[in-house]
Amino acid sequence: MAKFYRVLFCVVLVVFLGQFCTASQERRAQSWKPEYPLGSGRFTLAEIDTIVLPGPVTKPLKASLHDFQELLAASYGQSPQIVYEGRPKNALYLLLSEDGGQTGGAFSITRDRTRIMVRGADESAWRHALYAIMEDMLGARWYWADELGFEWAAVTRLFFPDRPWCEEPSFVQRRFHPVSTDFARRNRLNSIYSFNHNLARVFTQELFEQHPEVFAEVNGRRKAPRGHGGTDPQPDFTEHRAVELAAQAALSHFRAHPESTSFSLSINDNVLFDTGPATEASVRPLRYFRGRPNYTDLVFTFMNRVAELVFDEGGAWTSSKGEDRYLTALAYYWTEPAPSIPIHPRVMPVLTSDRAQWHDPAFRQQDRQLIRAWVDSGAERVATWDYYFGAPYPYPRQFNQWVGESLRFMADEGVDVFFSQLPAFWGLDGAKAWLGAKLLWDAQQEVGVLLDEYYERFFGVASMPMRAFYELAENYRNEHEGQAEWIKLYKDESSIALFSSQVLQQMRDQLSAAERILREAAPVSPPGRLDAGRFLARVKVVSEAFRLTELYAAFNQSRLALVSACLDAAPKARIEALLHAYRDADTAYRSYFEAYFDDASVYAPVRKHLELGQSSPERLARGVLEGAPEEFRSLSQDASLQHVGEELRNFLGPTLPEVEGWNFDYRASEHFKVEASHHASGRDAGLRVSGADIVSIFRTFPVVSNKSYALRLTGSWKVSLDNRVHLHVIWLDREGRTLQAEMPLRLPIEHRAEPVPIHLPFDAPSNAYDLRVRIVVSRQYPGDYLDLSELDFGLTW
């Protein structure tokens, strides 16, 4: 009996606590269904006939109200009128919160008999509340952008509850860039803070003329900025005057924009840091993170000093609306690792990470530790910049598992500002944008439940093969992408090599099955709801996008087959056949590419995002088919690349060999080295590159218009997935302007231990004066190398 009462007491306690928590305004998104006492009045959405606004509204709110009226009319045959005064019954009122303390679009909905009060700190909260009502009480969903992306789902709330309906998002900022404005509004995405690369806009050419000492001296040279974040060096972060100028820029911004809550002092998009004695002293002893120099303390010491001037001395703590202000800074590339110094509370670090790489257990664990360390750094608010691409990947880059796991982890740890690049490629991205939006609002939702809904409601009776299509891509990527790296395979012409032809065929089979099921299915009434025709149109969007994947895969496979045959010195008849096959595949892909974008709907990505730089093996094939020229006159001092000395560019190292006429440009990295070739005929000759983040070996040769030339090299290599070894040539006129540029060689993903001779013939275009030859090696993984035992360029006849 005592045991029974203990159990009864626990049950009562659980019920009491549940009622208490439900009655309280929980500070997170929720999707509970309230219990109703018998006999209580119940008020439905169909009874709303008036919407009361406090005054004129913005265009986004007008669009949200239009959606609300349209859906009520579709569901109940009538649409509520909008008024600006009075206190009518059966009405929905939009009101500002009295405390104004809610952030990120949090809202509350309360009922006063037949009046529904929607409260929030600003207009965005009203929009979010309207869409929450549409989702829960009408079953409205916007899985993709535009009309075809809309679908009806199950209704989860029949009546307005008697207790407060409160929702506060897991992430106060929830932004995908660029994603359809309508899709973003309807799925409660938003943008609050600014934190893109911005120092090029602060440290301008005008400032350079006045204060050249605050600009970085890179390898002994201080060059004027041009206003471009990709090429302008960082300022000298050790210079106090640089701190003062950055603080002045932030204070000027806040004075000009009193409502602003942030100002970005994020580093430019490069690693051109000062290499002078003060910077060297500040980063000694050199530390590395993920193979790259650790400059976090250097940059965030600068940020702390700026924050002291802006907030502690300048007093710019809050906006005109009383919201907290921040200086934002990307924790990016050389500033990824967590600091060893405390961060000023109003410095907002923005953690840049490709969490699609969480398939790598070591990376996943390290990234989790990194998030925790930044959250514990002293910053009041921590943001994240993820990479959810999408285009430019020409295949379904699926990682729904890691979207769910990473967002929940970050929300639990206290990261609450989110940004990601997601150039919409709706057919191949699938649920990514919608799933991400749902979890950004409430990170505690179950990914599996959301995906069940997505596939069942969006593809209807074809849900199983469509789910299989996307999960084949996700599972295959998880199993085969391998060791994590910074946005792995990004803008890589050979990224499609990740997928085998077998798995691509399996994915096509699932699409075919989905189309067959839907063509055989009878439309479901009423029209517009669960309509097989709409499901089929969506499958068609996916199928047309995936056709681009298939043709690109065939094109890339034909290119690799031709390159391999040339390197293997296959019979000429074989090479000629492969050359024809390559041209056919190239034509097929490019023809479809043009047709796809000519007919592009809102579900295709922006064309430029898929216009990847491409190598062409035609010149390599021509060299094999034509054979060696009868005469060759070298324009190089030494084709064997004999070392004539050593050079240390700066304190980051490494020491590189000096080779007459050839130059090196590179990003410093922990394991990067250039040594003598293992296959050179003499001692200290040739070049063997390993451990490179990115290195360019280049030289400019004088040429004569319309003459014939050849580039000769002999090399061996180990190239793994995502390691890129390209040869670039650029023909220049007398003024140094580009006449023609091409990439005649991309080494295949393989290990070729024995040296291979390569012969590339060229014909100089009219008005050619110089030829710049550049060999670029990037993203070398452990064991990768490029070994050049001979490199020569000369005239032929």
mmCIF file of N, CA, C and O in Angstrom, residues 450-529:
data_model
loop_
_atom_site.group_PDB
_atom_site.id
_atom_site.type_symbol
_atom_site.label_atom_id
_atom_site.label_comp_id
_atom_site.label_asym_id
_atom_site.label_seq_id
_atom_site.Cartn_x
_atom_site.Cartn_y
_atom_site.Cartn_z
ATOM 1 N N LEU A 450 10.061 15.301 -38.529
ATOM 2 C CA LEU A 450 9.947 16.350 -39.531
ATOM 3 C C LEU A 450 10.140 15.786 -40.934
ATOM 4 O O LEU A 450 9.409 16.146 -41.867
ATOM 5 N N LEU A 451 11.127 14.917 -41.101
ATOM 6 C CA LEU A 451 11.365 14.338 -42.424
ATOM 7 C C LEU A 451 10.234 13.407 -42.842
ATOM 8 O O LEU A 451 9.880 13.360 -44.030
ATOM 9 N N ASP A 452 9.663 12.687 -41.887
ATOM 10 C CA ASP A 452 8.483 11.869 -42.213
ATOM 11 C C ASP A 452 7.391 12.750 -42.806
ATOM 12 O O ASP A 452 6.779 12.415 -43.830
ATOM 13 N N GLU A 453 7.142 13.866 -42.143
ATOM 14 C CA GLU A 453 6.111 14.783 -42.637
ATOM 15 C C GLU A 453 6.470 15.305 -44.024
ATOM 16 O O GLU A 453 5.629 15.318 -44.928
ATOM 17 N N TYR A 454 7.731 15.732 -44.179
ATOM 18 C CA TYR A 454 8.146 16.311 -45.458
ATOM 19 C C TYR A 454 7.907 15.338 -46.604
ATOM 20 O O TYR A 454 7.264 15.689 -47.604
ATOM 21 N N TYR A 455 8.400 14.137 -46.497
ATOM 22 C CA TYR A 455 8.280 13.187 -47.607
ATOM 23 C C TYR A 455 6.824 12.784 -47.840
ATOM 24 O O TYR A 455 6.370 12.702 -48.990
ATOM 25 N N GLU A 456 6.086 12.549 -46.766
ATOM 26 C CA GLU A 456 4.706 12.076 -46.923
ATOM 27 C C GLU A 456 3.792 13.161 -47.480
ATOM 28 O O GLU A 456 2.923 12.884 -48.306
ATOM 29 N N ARG A 457 3.962 14.395 -47.010
ATOM 30 C CA ARG A 457 3.070 15.458 -47.458
ATOM 31 C C ARG A 457 3.500 16.049 -48.792
ATOM 32 O O ARG A 457 2.667 16.499 -49.579
ATOM 33 N N PHE A 458 4.793 16.083 -49.056
ATOM 34 C CA PHE A 458 5.289 16.773 -50.246
ATOM 35 C C PHE A 458 5.294 15.877 -51.472
ATOM 36 O O PHE A 458 5.179 16.358 -52.599
ATOM 37 N N PHE A 459 5.450 14.558 -51.269
ATOM 38 C CA PHE A 459 5.492 13.636 -52.398
ATOM 39 C C PHE A 459 4.380 12.587 -52.366
ATOM 40 O O PHE A 459 4.310 11.734 -53.259
ATOM 41 N N GLY A 460 3.538 12.639 -51.351
ATOM 42 C CA GLY A 460 2.372 11.765 -51.322
ATOM 43 C C GLY A 460 2.705 10.291 -51.441
ATOM 44 O O GLY A 460 3.593 9.780 -50.749
ATOM 45 N N VAL A 461 2.028 9.597 -52.344
ATOM 46 C CA VAL A 461 2.219 8.150 -52.486
ATOM 47 C C VAL A 461 3.599 7.801 -53.027
ATOM 48 O O VAL A 461 3.998 6.638 -53.009
ATOM 49 N N ALA A 462 4.335 8.812 -53.502
ATOM 50 C CA ALA A 462 5.711 8.579 -53.980
ATOM 51 C C ALA A 462 6.740 8.880 -52.899
ATOM 52 O O ALA A 462 7.933 9.006 -53.186
ATOM 53 N N SER A 463 6.283 8.983 -51.650
ATOM 54 C CA SER A 463 7.204 9.379 -50.577
ATOM 55 C C SER A 463 8.346 8.390 -50.389
ATOM 56 O O SER A 463 9.487 8.798 -50.141
ATOM 57 N N MET A 464 8.067 7.077 -50.528
ATOM 58 C CA MET A 464 9.120 6.096 -50.260
ATOM 59 C C MET A 464 10.265 6.162 -51.268
ATOM 60 O O MET A 464 11.436 6.242 -50.869
ATOM 61 N N PRO A 465 9.999 6.131 -52.581
ATOM 62 C CA PRO A 465 11.135 6.240 -53.502
ATOM 63 C C PRO A 465 11.831 7.602 -53.437
ATOM 64 O O PRO A 465 13.046 7.675 -53.628
ATOM 65 N N MET A 466 11.076 8.676 -53.156
ATOM 66 C CA MET A 466 11.728 9.989 -53.069
ATOM 67 C C MET A 466 12.623 10.062 -51.841
ATOM 68 O O MET A 466 13.718 10.623 -51.886
ATOM 69 N N ARG A 467 12.163 9.499 -50.760
ATOM 70 C CA ARG A 467 13.016 9.447 -49.575
ATOM 71 C C ARG A 467 14.259 8.616 -49.858
ATOM 72 O O ARG A 467 15.379 8.982 -49.457
ATOM 73 N N ALA A 468 14.086 7.508 -50.529
ATOM 74 C CA ALA A 468 15.225 6.651 -50.856
ATOM 75 C C ALA A 468 16.220 7.389 -51.739
ATOM 76 O O ALA A 468 17.441 7.224 -51.590
ATOM 77 N N PHE A 469 15.717 8.196 -52.673
ATOM 78 C CA PHE A 469 16.593 8.982 -53.553
ATOM 79 C C PHE A 469 17.538 9.858 -52.732
ATOM 80 O O PHE A 469 18.759 9.827 -52.922
ATOM 81 N N TYR A 470 16.970 10.645 -51.820
ATOM 82 C CA TYR A 470 17.793 11.564 -51.038
ATOM 83 C C TYR A 470 18.666 10.834 -50.026
ATOM 84 O O TYR A 470 19.820 11.226 -49.785
ATOM 85 N N GLU A 471 18.136 9.769 -49.441
ATOM 86 C CA GLU A 471 18.927 9.062 -48.431
ATOM 87 C C GLU A 471 20.060 8.255 -49.048
ATOM 88 O O GLU A 471 21.100 8.060 -48.404
ATOM 89 N N LEU A 472 19.890 7.810 -50.293
ATOM 90 C CA LEU A 472 21.020 7.190 -50.991
ATOM 91 C C LEU A 472 22.172 8.181 -51.099
ATOM 92 O O LEU A 472 23.341 7.832 -50.846
ATOM 93 N N ALA A 473 21.851 9.424 -51.466
ATOM 94 C CA ALA A 473 22.885 10.453 -51.596
ATOM 95 C C ALA A 473 23.528 10.752 -50.246
ATOM 96 O O ALA A 473 24.761 10.864 -50.134
ATOM 97 N N GLU A 474 22.703 10.848 -49.207
ATOM 98 C CA GLU A 474 23.231 11.184 -47.877
ATOM 99 C C GLU A 474 24.104 10.070 -47.321
ATOM 100 O O GLU A 474 25.216 10.320 -46.819
ATOM 101 N N ASN A 475 23.624 8.851 -47.413
ATOM 102 C CA ASN A 475 24.390 7.730 -46.867
ATOM 103 C C ASN A 475 25.697 7.525 -47.620
ATOM 104 O O ASN A 475 26.745 7.242 -47.020
ATOM 105 N N TYR A 476 25.637 7.655 -48.953
ATOM 106 C CA TYR A 476 26.846 7.458 -49.752
ATOM 107 C C TYR A 476 27.888 8.529 -49.433
ATOM 108 O O TYR A 476 29.081 8.245 -49.308
ATOM 109 N N ARG A 477 27.420 9.762 -49.281
ATOM 110 C CA ARG A 477 28.338 10.844 -48.937
ATOM 111 C C ARG A 477 28.968 10.608 -47.562
ATOM 112 O O ARG A 477 30.181 10.776 -47.367
ATOM 113 N N ASN A 478 28.168 10.220 -46.585
ATOM 114 C CA ASN A 478 28.698 9.942 -45.250
ATOM 115 C C ASN A 478 29.785 8.877 -45.278
ATOM 116 O O ASN A 478 30.790 8.973 -44.563
ATOM 117 N N GLU A 479 29.594 7.876 -46.111
ATOM 118 C CA GLU A 479 30.515 6.736 -46.128
ATOM 119 C C GLU A 479 31.775 6.991 -46.940
ATOM 120 O O GLU A 479 32.817 6.380 -46.679
ATOM 121 N N HIS A 480 31.703 7.885 -47.934
ATOM 122 C CA HIS A 480 32.810 7.983 -48.887
ATOM 123 C C HIS A 480 33.531 9.334 -48.934
ATOM 124 O O HIS A 480 34.575 9.429 -49.574
ATOM 125 N N GLU A 481 32.993 10.370 -48.267
ATOM 126 C CA GLU A 481 33.670 11.666 -48.398
ATOM 127 C C GLU A 481 34.974 11.717 -47.617
ATOM 128 O O GLU A 481 35.877 12.469 -47.952
ATOM 129 N N GLY A 482 35.098 10.917 -46.567
ATOM 130 C CA GLY A 482 36.387 10.766 -45.899
ATOM 131 C C GLY A 482 36.713 11.901 -44.951
ATOM 132 O O GLY A 482 35.852 12.578 -44.411
ATOM 133 N N GLN A 483 38.008 12.122 -44.750
ATOM 134 C CA GLN A 483 38.506 13.093 -43.779
ATOM 135 C C GLN A 483 37.940 14.479 -44.049
ATOM 136 O O GLN A 483 37.893 14.952 -45.174
ATOM 137 N N ALA A 484 37.507 15.140 -42.994
ATOM 138 C CA ALA A 484 36.921 16.478 -43.120
ATOM 139 C C ALA A 484 37.964 17.490 -43.558
ATOM 140 O O ALA A 484 39.151 17.377 -43.254
ATOM 141 N N GLU A 485 37.498 18.486 -44.284
ATOM 142 C CA GLU A 485 38.328 19.623 -44.688
ATOM 143 C C GLU A 485 37.402 20.806 -44.895
ATOM 144 O O GLU A 485 36.185 20.663 -45.008
ATOM 145 N N TRP A 486 37.977 21.989 -44.944
ATOM 146 C CA TRP A 486 37.225 23.233 -45.068
ATOM 147 C C TRP A 486 36.338 23.202 -46.319
ATOM 148 O O TRP A 486 36.810 23.196 -47.429
ATOM 149 N N ILE A 487 35.030 23.176 -46.129
ATOM 150 C CA ILE A 487 34.036 23.122 -47.203
ATOM 151 C C ILE A 487 34.518 22.152 -48.288
ATOM 152 O O ILE A 487 34.736 22.520 -49.440
ATOM 153 N N LYS A 488 34.655 20.924 -47.913
ATOM 154 C CA LYS A 488 35.274 19.920 -48.774
ATOM 155 C C LYS A 488 34.582 19.839 -50.133
ATOM 156 O O LYS A 488 33.353 19.864 -50.223
ATOM 157 N N LEU A 489 35.388 19.767 -51.190
ATOM 158 C CA LEU A 489 34.948 19.629 -52.583
ATOM 159 C C LEU A 489 34.253 20.881 -53.127
ATOM 160 O O LEU A 489 33.673 20.848 -54.210
ATOM 161 N N TYR A 490 34.335 21.993 -52.405
ATOM 162 C CA TYR A 490 33.689 23.228 -52.837
ATOM 163 C C TYR A 490 34.296 23.732 -54.148
ATOM 164 O O TYR A 490 35.504 23.862 -54.282
ATOM 165 N N LYS A 491 33.440 23.993 -55.118
ATOM 166 C CA LYS A 491 33.842 24.501 -56.429
ATOM 167 C C LYS A 491 34.934 23.642 -57.072
ATOM 168 O O LYS A 491 35.797 24.154 -57.793
ATOM 169 N N ASP A 492 34.879 22.365 -56.834
ATOM 170 C CA ASP A 492 35.850 21.434 -57.415
ATOM 171 C C ASP A 492 35.222 20.790 -58.642
ATOM 172 O O ASP A 492 34.176 20.136 -58.536
ATOM 173 N N GLU A 493 35.849 20.944 -59.796
ATOM 174 C CA GLU A 493 35.304 20.369 -61.023
ATOM 175 C C GLU A 493 35.153 18.858 -60.938
ATOM 176 O O GLU A 493 34.322 18.265 -61.615
ATOM 177 N N SER A 494 35.953 18.219 -60.070
ATOM 178 C CA SER A 494 35.886 16.762 -59.941
ATOM 179 C C SER A 494 35.139 16.309 -58.697
ATOM 180 O O SER A 494 35.261 15.148 -58.296
ATOM 181 N N SER A 495 34.358 17.209 -58.076
ATOM 182 C CA SER A 495 33.633 16.814 -56.864
ATOM 183 C C SER A 495 32.666 15.663 -57.135
ATOM 184 O O SER A 495 32.399 14.847 -56.261
ATOM 185 N N ILE A 496 32.170 15.593 -58.367
ATOM 186 C CA ILE A 496 31.214 14.530 -58.715
ATOM 187 C C ILE A 496 31.877 13.160 -58.650
ATOM 188 O O ILE A 496 31.183 12.130 -58.571
ATOM 189 N N ALA A 497 33.205 13.121 -58.641
ATOM 190 C CA ALA A 497 33.915 11.844 -58.537
ATOM 191 C C ALA A 497 33.608 11.147 -57.213
ATOM 192 O O ALA A 497 33.868 9.942 -57.066
ATOM 193 N N LEU A 498 33.050 11.885 -56.244
ATOM 194 C CA LEU A 498 32.635 11.264 -54.996
ATOM 195 C C LEU A 498 31.632 10.148 -55.239
ATOM 196 O O LEU A 498 31.635 9.127 -54.537
ATOM 197 N N PHE A 499 30.766 10.311 -56.257
ATOM 198 C CA PHE A 499 29.682 9.359 -56.493
ATOM 199 C C PHE A 499 30.043 8.383 -57.604
ATOM 200 O O PHE A 499 30.503 8.795 -58.670
ATOM 201 N N SER A 500 29.784 7.116 -57.342
ATOM 202 C CA SER A 500 29.994 6.101 -58.373
ATOM 203 C C SER A 500 28.837 6.120 -59.359
ATOM 204 O O SER A 500 27.726 6.570 -59.040
ATOM 205 N N SER A 501 29.076 5.611 -60.548
ATOM 206 C CA SER A 501 27.999 5.522 -61.536
ATOM 207 C C SER A 501 26.891 4.593 -61.049
ATOM 208 O O SER A 501 25.711 4.788 -61.364
ATOM 209 N N GLN A 502 27.254 3.599 -60.224
ATOM 210 C CA GLN A 502 26.260 2.651 -59.717
ATOM 211 C C GLN A 502 25.263 3.337 -58.785
ATOM 212 O O GLN A 502 24.052 3.129 -58.886
ATOM 213 N N VAL A 503 25.763 4.170 -57.872
ATOM 214 C CA VAL A 503 24.840 4.811 -56.938
ATOM 215 C C VAL A 503 24.002 5.869 -57.649
ATOM 216 O O VAL A 503 22.822 6.058 -57.322
ATOM 217 N N LEU A 504 24.572 6.538 -58.648
ATOM 218 C CA LEU A 504 23.774 7.490 -59.424
ATOM 219 C C LEU A 504 22.644 6.773 -60.162
ATOM 220 O O LEU A 504 21.526 7.301 -60.260
ATOM 221 N N GLN A 505 22.914 5.578 -60.665
ATOM 222 C CA GLN A 505 21.862 4.816 -61.339
ATOM 223 C C GLN A 505 20.788 4.383 -60.339
ATOM 224 O O GLN A 505 19.589 4.416 -60.650
ATOM 225 N N GLN A 506 21.193 3.997 -59.144
ATOM 226 C CA GLN A 506 20.224 3.639 -58.113
ATOM 227 C C GLN A 506 19.327 4.830 -57.772
ATOM 228 O O GLN A 506 18.106 4.662 -57.583
ATOM 229 N N MET A 507 19.900 6.008 -57.730
ATOM 230 C CA MET A 507 19.107 7.207 -57.442
ATOM 231 C C MET A 507 18.126 7.492 -58.585
ATOM 232 O O MET A 507 16.966 7.833 -58.343
ATOM 233 N N ARG A 508 18.584 7.337 -59.817
ATOM 234 C CA ARG A 508 17.682 7.531 -60.964
ATOM 235 C C ARG A 508 16.544 6.502 -60.923
ATOM 236 O O ARG A 508 15.390 6.838 -61.241
ATOM 237 N N ASP A 509 16.846 5.287 -60.534
ATOM 238 C CA ASP A 509 15.809 4.261 -60.442
ATOM 239 C C ASP A 509 14.714 4.671 -59.457
ATOM 240 O O ASP A 509 13.520 4.418 -59.693
ATOM 241 N N GLN A 510 15.104 5.302 -58.363
ATOM 242 C CA GLN A 510 14.107 5.746 -57.386
ATOM 243 C C GLN A 510 13.237 6.866 -57.957
ATOM 244 O O GLN A 510 12.016 6.890 -57.740
ATOM 245 N N LEU A 511 13.832 7.779 -58.715
ATOM 246 C CA LEU A 511 13.043 8.837 -59.350
ATOM 247 C C LEU A 511 12.077 8.249 -60.370
ATOM 248 O O LEU A 511 10.916 8.678 -60.460
ATOM 249 N N SER A 512 12.554 7.290 -61.126
ATOM 250 C CA SER A 512 11.676 6.645 -62.113
ATOM 251 C C SER A 512 10.511 5.946 -61.424
ATOM 252 O O SER A 512 9.364 5.992 -61.904
ATOM 253 N N ALA A 513 10.797 5.296 -60.293
ATOM 254 C CA ALA A 513 9.735 4.624 -59.545
ATOM 255 C C ALA A 513 8.715 5.630 -59.027
ATOM 256 O O ALA A 513 7.502 5.388 -59.075
ATOM 257 N N ALA A 514 9.207 6.783 -58.548
ATOM 258 C CA ALA A 514 8.298 7.816 -58.050
ATOM 259 C C ALA A 514 7.394 8.331 -59.169
ATOM 260 O O ALA A 514 6.176 8.500 -58.974
ATOM 261 N N GLU A 515 7.966 8.570 -60.341
ATOM 262 C CA GLU A 515 7.172 9.054 -61.476
ATOM 263 C C GLU A 515 6.131 8.010 -61.889
ATOM 264 O O GLU A 515 4.973 8.350 -62.187
ATOM 265 N N ARG A 516 6.521 6.747 -61.899
ATOM 266 C CA ARG A 516 5.600 5.686 -62.292
ATOM 267 C C ARG A 516 4.431 5.589 -61.310
ATOM 268 O O ARG A 516 3.257 5.483 -61.720
ATOM 269 N N ILE A 517 4.736 5.657 -60.027
ATOM 270 C CA ILE A 517 3.683 5.574 -59.008
ATOM 271 C C ILE A 517 2.690 6.720 -59.166
ATOM 272 O O ILE A 517 1.467 6.526 -59.103
ATOM 273 N N LEU A 518 3.208 7.906 -59.394
ATOM 274 C CA LEU A 518 2.327 9.076 -59.472
ATOM 275 C C LEU A 518 1.527 9.104 -60.764
ATOM 276 O O LEU A 518 0.387 9.583 -60.774
ATOM 277 N N ARG A 519 2.081 8.608 -61.848
ATOM 278 C CA ARG A 519 1.322 8.580 -63.099
ATOM 279 C C ARG A 519 0.172 7.573 -63.013
ATOM 280 O O ARG A 519 -0.861 7.739 -63.677
ATOM 281 N N GLU A 520 0.367 6.578 -62.197
ATOM 282 C CA GLU A 520 -0.677 5.564 -62.047
ATOM 283 C C GLU A 520 -1.692 5.939 -60.968
ATOM 284 O O GLU A 520 -2.757 5.334 -60.877
ATOM 285 N N ALA A 521 -1.352 6.935 -60.140
ATOM 286 C CA ALA A 521 -2.228 7.300 -59.028
ATOM 287 C C ALA A 521 -3.361 8.194 -59.497
ATOM 288 O O ALA A 521 -3.206 9.028 -60.386
ATOM 289 N N ALA A 522 -4.513 8.031 -58.895
ATOM 290 C CA ALA A 522 -5.656 8.900 -59.206
ATOM 291 C C ALA A 522 -5.554 10.157 -58.357
ATOM 292 O O ALA A 522 -5.180 10.091 -57.186
ATOM 293 N N PRO A 523 -5.881 11.335 -58.925
ATOM 294 C CA PRO A 523 -5.876 12.566 -58.135
ATOM 295 C C PRO A 523 -6.813 12.450 -56.939
ATOM 296 O O PRO A 523 -7.851 11.779 -57.010
ATOM 297 N N VAL A 524 -6.443 13.055 -55.840
ATOM 298 C CA VAL A 524 -7.241 13.023 -54.618
ATOM 299 C C VAL A 524 -7.982 14.330 -54.496
ATOM 300 O O VAL A 524 -7.417 15.400 -54.677
ATOM 301 N N SER A 525 -9.265 14.281 -54.210
ATOM 302 C CA SER A 525 -10.040 15.503 -54.033
ATOM 303 C C SER A 525 -10.008 15.886 -52.548
ATOM 304 O O SER A 525 -9.759 15.054 -51.681
ATOM 305 N N PRO A 526 -10.273 17.154 -52.185
ATOM 306 C CA PRO A 526 -10.641 18.224 -53.116
ATOM 307 C C PRO A 526 -9.440 18.705 -53.909
ATOM 308 O O PRO A 526 -8.309 18.528 -53.462
ATOM 309 N N PRO A 527 -9.680 19.335 -55.055
ATOM 310 C CA PRO A 527 -8.570 19.813 -55.889
ATOM 311 C C PRO A 527 -7.653 20.736 -55.088
ATOM 312 O O PRO A 527 -8.104 21.556 -54.304
ATOM 313 N N GLY A 528 -6.353 20.598 -55.336
ATOM 314 C CA GLY A 528 -5.381 21.434 -54.652
ATOM 315 C C GLY A 528 -4.840 20.823 -53.385
ATOM 316 O O GLY A 528 -3.840 21.276 -52.840
ATOM 317 N N ARG A 529 -5.507 19.791 -52.853
ATOM 318 C CA ARG A 529 -5.006 19.139 -51.650
ATOM 319 C C ARG A 529 -4.643 17.692 -51.980
ATOM 320 O O ARG A 529 -5.449 16.940 -52.507
#
